Tab-separated table of C-alpha atoms in Angstrom:
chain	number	residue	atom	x	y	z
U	1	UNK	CA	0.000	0.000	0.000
U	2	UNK	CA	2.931	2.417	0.543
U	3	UNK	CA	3.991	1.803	-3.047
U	4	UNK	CA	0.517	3.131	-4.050
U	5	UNK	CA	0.815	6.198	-1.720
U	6	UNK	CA	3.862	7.560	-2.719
U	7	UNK	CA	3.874	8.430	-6.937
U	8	UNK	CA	0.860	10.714	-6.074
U	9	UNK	CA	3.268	13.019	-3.752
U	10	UNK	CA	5.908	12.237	-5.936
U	11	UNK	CA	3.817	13.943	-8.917
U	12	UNK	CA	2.723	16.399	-6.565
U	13	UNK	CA	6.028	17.815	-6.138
U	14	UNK	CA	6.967	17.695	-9.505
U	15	UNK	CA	4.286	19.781	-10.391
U	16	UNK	CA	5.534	22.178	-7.655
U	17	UNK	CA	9.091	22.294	-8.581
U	18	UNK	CA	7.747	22.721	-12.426
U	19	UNK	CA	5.526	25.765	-11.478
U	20	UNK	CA	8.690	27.119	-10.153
U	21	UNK	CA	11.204	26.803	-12.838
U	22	UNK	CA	8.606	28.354	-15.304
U	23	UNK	CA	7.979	31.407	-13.316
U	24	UNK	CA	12.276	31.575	-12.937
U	25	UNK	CA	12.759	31.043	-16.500
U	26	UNK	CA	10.234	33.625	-17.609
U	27	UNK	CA	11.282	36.320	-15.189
U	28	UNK	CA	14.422	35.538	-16.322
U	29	UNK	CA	13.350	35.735	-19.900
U	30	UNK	CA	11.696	39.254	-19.352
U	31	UNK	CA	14.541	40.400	-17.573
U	32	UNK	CA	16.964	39.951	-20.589
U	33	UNK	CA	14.039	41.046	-22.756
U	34	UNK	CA	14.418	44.548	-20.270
U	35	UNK	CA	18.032	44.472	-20.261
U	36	UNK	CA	18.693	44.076	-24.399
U	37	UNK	CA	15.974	46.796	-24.903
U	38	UNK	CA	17.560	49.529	-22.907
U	39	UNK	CA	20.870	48.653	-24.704
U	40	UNK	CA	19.691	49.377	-28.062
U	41	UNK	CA	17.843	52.402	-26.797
U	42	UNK	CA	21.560	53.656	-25.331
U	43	UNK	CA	23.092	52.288	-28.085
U	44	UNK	CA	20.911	54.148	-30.425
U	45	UNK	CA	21.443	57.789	-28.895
């Protein structure tokens, strides 16, 4: 029965840890968005 009881945690966490690296890799993703914008703009002037 312990078998049964532990892939639904397992996949619990895993959803968890998931939900995480998404909203890491998109912050991340806006940030360099943020950071290669103002770039051009100084590189522009």
């Amino acid at each position: 029965m312990s078998t049964k009881r532990k892939p639904p945690t397992l996949q619990q966490k895993k959803e968890e840890v998931n939900r995480k690296a998404i909203y890491w890799i998109s912050g991340s993703l806006v940030a360099l968005i943020a950071i290669i914008v103002v770039l051009l703009i100084v590189a522009g002037n």
